[in-house]
Short mmCIF file of C-alpha atoms (C1' of nucleotides) in Angstrom, two decimals:
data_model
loop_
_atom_site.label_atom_id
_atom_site.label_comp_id
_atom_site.label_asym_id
_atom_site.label_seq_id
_atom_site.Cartn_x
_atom_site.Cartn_y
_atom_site.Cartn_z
CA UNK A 1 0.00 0.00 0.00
CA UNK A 2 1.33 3.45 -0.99
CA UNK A 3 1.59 6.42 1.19
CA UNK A 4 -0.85 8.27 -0.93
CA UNK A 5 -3.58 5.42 -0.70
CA UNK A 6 -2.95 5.65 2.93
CA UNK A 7 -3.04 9.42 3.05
CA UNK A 8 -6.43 9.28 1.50
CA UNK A 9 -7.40 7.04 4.30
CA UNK A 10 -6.39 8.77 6.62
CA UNK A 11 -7.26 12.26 5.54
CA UNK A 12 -4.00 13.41 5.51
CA UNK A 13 -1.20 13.77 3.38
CA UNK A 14 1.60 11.21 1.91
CA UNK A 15 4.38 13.15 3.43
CA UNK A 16 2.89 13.23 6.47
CA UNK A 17 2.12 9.15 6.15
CA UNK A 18 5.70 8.99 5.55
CA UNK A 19 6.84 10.87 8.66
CA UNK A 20 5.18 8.94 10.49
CA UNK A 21 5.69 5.39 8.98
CA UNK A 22 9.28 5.74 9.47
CA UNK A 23 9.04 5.13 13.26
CA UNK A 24 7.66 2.44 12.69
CA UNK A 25 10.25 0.95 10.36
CA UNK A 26 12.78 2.18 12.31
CA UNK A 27 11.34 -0.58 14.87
CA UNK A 28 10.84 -3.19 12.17
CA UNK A 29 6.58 -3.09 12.34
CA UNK A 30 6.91 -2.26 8.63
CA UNK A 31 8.43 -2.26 5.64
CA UNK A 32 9.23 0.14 3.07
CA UNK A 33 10.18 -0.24 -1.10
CA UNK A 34 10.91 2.20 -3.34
CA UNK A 35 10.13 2.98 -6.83
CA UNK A 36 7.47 1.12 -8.93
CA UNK A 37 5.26 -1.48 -7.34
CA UNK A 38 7.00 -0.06 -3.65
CA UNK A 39 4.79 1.19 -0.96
CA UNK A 40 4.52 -0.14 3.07
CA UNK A 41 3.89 -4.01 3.88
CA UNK A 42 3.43 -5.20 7.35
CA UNK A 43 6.13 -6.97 9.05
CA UNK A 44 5.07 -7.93 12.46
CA UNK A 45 3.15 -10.42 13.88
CA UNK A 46 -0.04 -8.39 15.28
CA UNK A 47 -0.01 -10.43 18.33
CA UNK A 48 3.21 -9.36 19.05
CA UNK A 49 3.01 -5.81 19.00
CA UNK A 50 1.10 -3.54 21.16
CA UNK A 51 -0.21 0.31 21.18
CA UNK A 52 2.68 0.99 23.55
CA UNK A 53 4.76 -0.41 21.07
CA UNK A 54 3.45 2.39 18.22
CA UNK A 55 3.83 4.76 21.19
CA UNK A 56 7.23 4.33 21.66
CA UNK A 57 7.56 4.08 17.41
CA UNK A 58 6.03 7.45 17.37
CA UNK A 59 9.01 8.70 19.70
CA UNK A 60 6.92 8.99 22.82
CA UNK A 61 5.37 12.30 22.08
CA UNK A 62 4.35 14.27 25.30
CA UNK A 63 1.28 12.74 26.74
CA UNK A 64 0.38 15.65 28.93
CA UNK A 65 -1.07 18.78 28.14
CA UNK A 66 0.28 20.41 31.52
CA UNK A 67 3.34 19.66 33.63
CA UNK A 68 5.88 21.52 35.33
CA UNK A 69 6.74 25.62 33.69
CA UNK A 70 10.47 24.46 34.37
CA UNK A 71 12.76 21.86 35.84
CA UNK A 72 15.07 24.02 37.68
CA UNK A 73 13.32 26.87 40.05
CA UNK A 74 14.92 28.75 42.69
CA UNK A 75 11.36 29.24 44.14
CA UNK A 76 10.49 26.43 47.31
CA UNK A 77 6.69 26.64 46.11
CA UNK A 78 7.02 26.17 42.95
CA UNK A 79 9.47 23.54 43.61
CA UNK A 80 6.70 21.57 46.21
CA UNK A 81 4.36 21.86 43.88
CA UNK A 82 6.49 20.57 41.26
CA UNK A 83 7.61 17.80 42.68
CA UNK A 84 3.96 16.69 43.58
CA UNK A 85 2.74 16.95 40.00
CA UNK A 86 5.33 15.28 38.69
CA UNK A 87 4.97 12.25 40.93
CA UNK A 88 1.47 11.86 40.20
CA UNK A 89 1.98 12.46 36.37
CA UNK A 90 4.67 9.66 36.65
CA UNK A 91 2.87 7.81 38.53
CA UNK A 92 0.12 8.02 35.98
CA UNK A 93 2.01 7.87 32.89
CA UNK A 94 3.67 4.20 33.73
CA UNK A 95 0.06 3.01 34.15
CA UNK A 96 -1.30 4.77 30.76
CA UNK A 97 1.95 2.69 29.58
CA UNK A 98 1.08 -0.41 30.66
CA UNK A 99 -2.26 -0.49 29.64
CA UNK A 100 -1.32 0.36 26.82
CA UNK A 101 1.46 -2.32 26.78
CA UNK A 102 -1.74 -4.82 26.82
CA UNK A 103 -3.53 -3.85 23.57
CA UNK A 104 -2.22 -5.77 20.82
CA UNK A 105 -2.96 -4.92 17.41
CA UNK A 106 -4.62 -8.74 16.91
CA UNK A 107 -6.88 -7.33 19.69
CA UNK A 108 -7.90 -4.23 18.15
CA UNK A 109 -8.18 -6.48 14.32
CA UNK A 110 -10.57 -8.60 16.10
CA UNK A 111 -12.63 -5.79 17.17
CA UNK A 112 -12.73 -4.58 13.68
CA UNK A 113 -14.25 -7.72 12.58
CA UNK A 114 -16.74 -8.12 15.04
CA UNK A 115 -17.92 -4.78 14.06
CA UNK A 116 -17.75 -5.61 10.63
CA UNK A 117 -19.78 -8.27 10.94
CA UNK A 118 -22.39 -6.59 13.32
CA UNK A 119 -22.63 -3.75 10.56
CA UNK A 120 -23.60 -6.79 7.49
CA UNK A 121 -25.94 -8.61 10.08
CA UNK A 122 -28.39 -5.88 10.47
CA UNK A 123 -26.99 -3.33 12.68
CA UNK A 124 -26.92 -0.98 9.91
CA UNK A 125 -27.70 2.12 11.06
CA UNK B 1 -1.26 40.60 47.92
CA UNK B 2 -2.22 42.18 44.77
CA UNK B 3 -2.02 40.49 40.85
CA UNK B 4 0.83 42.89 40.49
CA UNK B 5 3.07 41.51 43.09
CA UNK B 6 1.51 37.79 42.53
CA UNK B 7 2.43 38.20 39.14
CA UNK B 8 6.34 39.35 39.90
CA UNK B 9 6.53 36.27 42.00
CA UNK B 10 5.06 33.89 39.43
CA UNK B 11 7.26 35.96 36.75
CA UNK B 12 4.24 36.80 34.32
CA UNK B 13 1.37 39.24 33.83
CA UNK B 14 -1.15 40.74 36.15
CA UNK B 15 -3.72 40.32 34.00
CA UNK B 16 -2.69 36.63 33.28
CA UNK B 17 -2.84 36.32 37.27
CA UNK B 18 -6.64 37.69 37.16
CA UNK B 19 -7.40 34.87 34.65
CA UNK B 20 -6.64 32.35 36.66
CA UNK B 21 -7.78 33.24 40.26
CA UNK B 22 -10.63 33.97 38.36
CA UNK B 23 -11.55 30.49 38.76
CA UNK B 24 -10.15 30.06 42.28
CA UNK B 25 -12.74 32.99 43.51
CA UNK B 26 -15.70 31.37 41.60
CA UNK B 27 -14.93 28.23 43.93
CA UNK B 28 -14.59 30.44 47.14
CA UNK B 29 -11.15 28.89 47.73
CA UNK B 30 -9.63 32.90 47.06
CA UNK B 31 -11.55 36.51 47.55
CA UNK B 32 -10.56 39.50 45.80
CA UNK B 33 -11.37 43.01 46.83
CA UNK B 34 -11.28 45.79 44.00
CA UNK B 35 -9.88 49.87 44.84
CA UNK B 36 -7.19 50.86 47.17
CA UNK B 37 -5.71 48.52 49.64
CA UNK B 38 -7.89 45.46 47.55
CA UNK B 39 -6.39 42.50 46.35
CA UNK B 40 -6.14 38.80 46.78
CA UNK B 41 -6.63 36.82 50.04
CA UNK B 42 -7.40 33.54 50.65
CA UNK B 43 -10.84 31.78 51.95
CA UNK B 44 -10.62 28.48 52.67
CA UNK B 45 -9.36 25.86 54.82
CA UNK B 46 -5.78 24.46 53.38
CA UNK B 47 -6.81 21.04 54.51
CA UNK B 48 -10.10 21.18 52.42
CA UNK B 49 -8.65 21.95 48.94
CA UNK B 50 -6.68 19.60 46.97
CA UNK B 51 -4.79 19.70 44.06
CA UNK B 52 -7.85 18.16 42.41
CA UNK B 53 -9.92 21.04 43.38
CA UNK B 54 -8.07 23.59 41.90
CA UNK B 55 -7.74 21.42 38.93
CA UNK B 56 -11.36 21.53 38.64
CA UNK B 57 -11.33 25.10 39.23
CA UNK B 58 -9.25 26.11 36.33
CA UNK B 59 -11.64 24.47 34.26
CA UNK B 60 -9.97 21.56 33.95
CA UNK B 61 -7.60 22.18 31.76
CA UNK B 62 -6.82 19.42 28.87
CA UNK B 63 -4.97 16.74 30.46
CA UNK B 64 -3.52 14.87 27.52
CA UNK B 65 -1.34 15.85 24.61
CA UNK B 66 -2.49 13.21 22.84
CA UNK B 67 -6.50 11.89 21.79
CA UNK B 68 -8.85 11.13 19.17
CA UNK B 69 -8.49 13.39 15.94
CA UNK B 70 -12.34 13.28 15.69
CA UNK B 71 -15.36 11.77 17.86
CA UNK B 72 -17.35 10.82 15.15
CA UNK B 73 -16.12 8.66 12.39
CA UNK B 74 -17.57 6.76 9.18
CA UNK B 75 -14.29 4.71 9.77
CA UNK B 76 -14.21 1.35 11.23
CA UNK B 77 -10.78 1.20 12.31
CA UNK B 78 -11.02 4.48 13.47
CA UNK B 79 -13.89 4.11 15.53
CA UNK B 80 -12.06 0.57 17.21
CA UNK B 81 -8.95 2.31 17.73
CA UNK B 82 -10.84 5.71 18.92
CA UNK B 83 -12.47 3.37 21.68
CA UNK B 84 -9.08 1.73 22.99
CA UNK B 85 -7.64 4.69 23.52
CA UNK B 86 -10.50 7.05 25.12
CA UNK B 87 -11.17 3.79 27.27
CA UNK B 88 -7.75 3.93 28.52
CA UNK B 89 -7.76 7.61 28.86
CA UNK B 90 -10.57 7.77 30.94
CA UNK B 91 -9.14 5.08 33.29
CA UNK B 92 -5.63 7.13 33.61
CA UNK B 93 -7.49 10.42 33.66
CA UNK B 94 -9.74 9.04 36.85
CA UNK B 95 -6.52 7.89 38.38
CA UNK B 96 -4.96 11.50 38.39
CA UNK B 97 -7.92 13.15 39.45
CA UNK B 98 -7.88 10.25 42.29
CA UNK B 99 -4.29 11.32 43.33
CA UNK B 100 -4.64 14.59 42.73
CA UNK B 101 -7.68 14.15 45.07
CA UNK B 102 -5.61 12.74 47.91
CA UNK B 103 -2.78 16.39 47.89
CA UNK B 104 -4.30 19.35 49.84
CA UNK B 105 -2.94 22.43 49.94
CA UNK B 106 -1.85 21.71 53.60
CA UNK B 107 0.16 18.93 52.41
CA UNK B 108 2.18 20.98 50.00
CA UNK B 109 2.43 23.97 53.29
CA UNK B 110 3.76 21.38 55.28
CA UNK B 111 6.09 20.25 52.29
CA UNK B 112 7.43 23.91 52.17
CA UNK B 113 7.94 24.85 55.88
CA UNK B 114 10.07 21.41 56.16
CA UNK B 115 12.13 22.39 52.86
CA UNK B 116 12.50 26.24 54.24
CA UNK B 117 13.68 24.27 57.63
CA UNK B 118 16.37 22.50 55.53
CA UNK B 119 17.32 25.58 54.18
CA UNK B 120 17.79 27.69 57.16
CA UNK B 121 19.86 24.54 58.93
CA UNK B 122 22.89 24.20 56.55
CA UNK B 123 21.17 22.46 53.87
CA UNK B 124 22.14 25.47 51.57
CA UNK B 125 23.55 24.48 48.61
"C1'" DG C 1 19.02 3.99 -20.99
"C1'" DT C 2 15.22 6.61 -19.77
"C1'" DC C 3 10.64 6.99 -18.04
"C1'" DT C 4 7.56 6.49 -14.38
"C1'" DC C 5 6.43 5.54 -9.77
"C1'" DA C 6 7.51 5.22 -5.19
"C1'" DT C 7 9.93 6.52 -0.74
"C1'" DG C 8 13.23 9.92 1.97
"C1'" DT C 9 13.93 14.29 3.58
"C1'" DA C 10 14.53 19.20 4.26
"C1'" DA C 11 12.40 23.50 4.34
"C1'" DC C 12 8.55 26.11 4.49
"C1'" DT C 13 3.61 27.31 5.49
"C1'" DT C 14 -0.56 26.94 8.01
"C1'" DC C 15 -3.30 26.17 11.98
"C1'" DA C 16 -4.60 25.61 16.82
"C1'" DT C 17 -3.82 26.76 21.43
"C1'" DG C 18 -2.01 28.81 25.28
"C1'" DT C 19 0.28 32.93 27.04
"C1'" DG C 20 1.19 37.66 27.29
"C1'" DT C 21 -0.23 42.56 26.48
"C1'" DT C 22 -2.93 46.70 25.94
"C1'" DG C 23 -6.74 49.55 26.82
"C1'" DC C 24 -10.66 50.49 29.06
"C1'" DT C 25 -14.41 50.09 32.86
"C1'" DA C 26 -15.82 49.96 37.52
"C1'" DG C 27 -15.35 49.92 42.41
"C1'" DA C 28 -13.07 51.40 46.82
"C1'" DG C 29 -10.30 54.05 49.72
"C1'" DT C 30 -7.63 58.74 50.46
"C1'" DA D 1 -11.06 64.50 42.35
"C1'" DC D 2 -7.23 61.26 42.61
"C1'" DT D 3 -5.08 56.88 43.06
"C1'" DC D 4 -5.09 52.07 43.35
"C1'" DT D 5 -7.12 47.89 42.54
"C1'" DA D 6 -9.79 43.99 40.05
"C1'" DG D 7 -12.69 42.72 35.72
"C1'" DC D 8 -12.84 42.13 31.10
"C1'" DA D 9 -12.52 42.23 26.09
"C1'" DA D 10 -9.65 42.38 22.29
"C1'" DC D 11 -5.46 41.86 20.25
"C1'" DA D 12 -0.51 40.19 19.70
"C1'" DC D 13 2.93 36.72 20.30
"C1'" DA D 14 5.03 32.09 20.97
"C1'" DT D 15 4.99 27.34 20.52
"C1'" DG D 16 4.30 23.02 18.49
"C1'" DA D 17 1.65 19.96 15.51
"C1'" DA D 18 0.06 19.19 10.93
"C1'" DG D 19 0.15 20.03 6.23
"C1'" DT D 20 2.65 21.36 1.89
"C1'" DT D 21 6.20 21.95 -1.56
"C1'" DA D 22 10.29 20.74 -3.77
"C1'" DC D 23 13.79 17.87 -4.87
"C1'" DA D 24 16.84 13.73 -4.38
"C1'" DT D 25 17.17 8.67 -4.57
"C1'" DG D 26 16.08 3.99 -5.67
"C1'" DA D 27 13.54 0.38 -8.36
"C1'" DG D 28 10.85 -1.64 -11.87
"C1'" DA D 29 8.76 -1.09 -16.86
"C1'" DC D 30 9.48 -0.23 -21.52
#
DNA sequence: GTCTCATGTAACTTCATGTGTTGCTAGAGT
DNA sequence: ACTCTAGCAACACATGAAGTTACATGAGAC
């Protein structure tokens, strides 16, 4: 599949297909060819990979919208309240991680099936 | 203490100061009193508010950086991958409100008299 | 060999959002 | 009146994500 079939997909655009694909042949989930007949092929097991997996791909991005204005702060407040935030958002981040960690991609394909299959059986809406 | 000197202290605008307290007075956990001598002053109980609280108070602010690009979708894969993720969100997003729930404001006092105590008793640095 | 089709990549533009700023109004004390 | 303060709307700026353009490179088709 080319990164312009997928960029129609997706609503986006090839480049920005590419940008991102490249994490995630950097990790080995796909696989890239050039020139005619080239485009992205899958080369994972879906079982084997997992949304933290693409997380990590994707280079981490941030996950929070807020956190701390800066590390270093001469201020005691702002370093108390720093270093509360920052344990929570921890805190929270390793378990946004690992349930991520448990969502395999064979997961989420099965999902897609069963829906598939609900929408054909009459739950057309 | 007025949003002038607030806003020294927090090293940004007075007006950006108003914004925010803004909140805090809606909530009763601040009172501000307008004309000479006016200004800020608290009104509540430090062991009543938590972090959570004045989460809540700022509107509650986007927590993630990351999320679904749209709610609703034509797109089956979309729609099965939208619903991993927001379930997961949720879940983590309950879980920081939960801890941020458990930090009041007399925690973090506490937290900065013992670090000002450090300070004063040759933990300079 | 060259033409076409695809990815790879850098540089630039656009857009969304949060932050900072200005200007003005209104209230409260001197 | 005068000064000092919050309240508020409107605008300007900064940041980062997403989209776009342009061009180089590699691989098959002819």
């Amino acid at each position: 599949m080319t990164s312009e079939v997928l960029a129609r997909a997706l609503n986006t655009n090839p480049v920005v297909v590419r940008r991102l694909m490249g994490g995630l042949r950097e990790h080995g989930y796909v696989h890239s060819e050039k020139g005619h007949g080239g485009g992205w092929t899958l080369s994972c097991q879906l079982d084997q990979v997992t949304l933290r997996d693409i997380y990590e791909a994707l280079d981490a991005p941030r996950l929070f919208a807020i956190g701390n204005r800066s590390e270093e702060t001469e201020c005691l407040v702002e370093e108390v309240v720093n270093h509360a935030m920052s344990s929570v958002l921890t805190d929270v981040k390793a378990q946004f991680l690992a349930r991520f960690g448990q969502i395999t991609l064979a997961a989420l394909h099965a999902d897609f099936h069963q829906k598939l299959a609900e929408r054909f059986s009459g739950g057309l809406t």
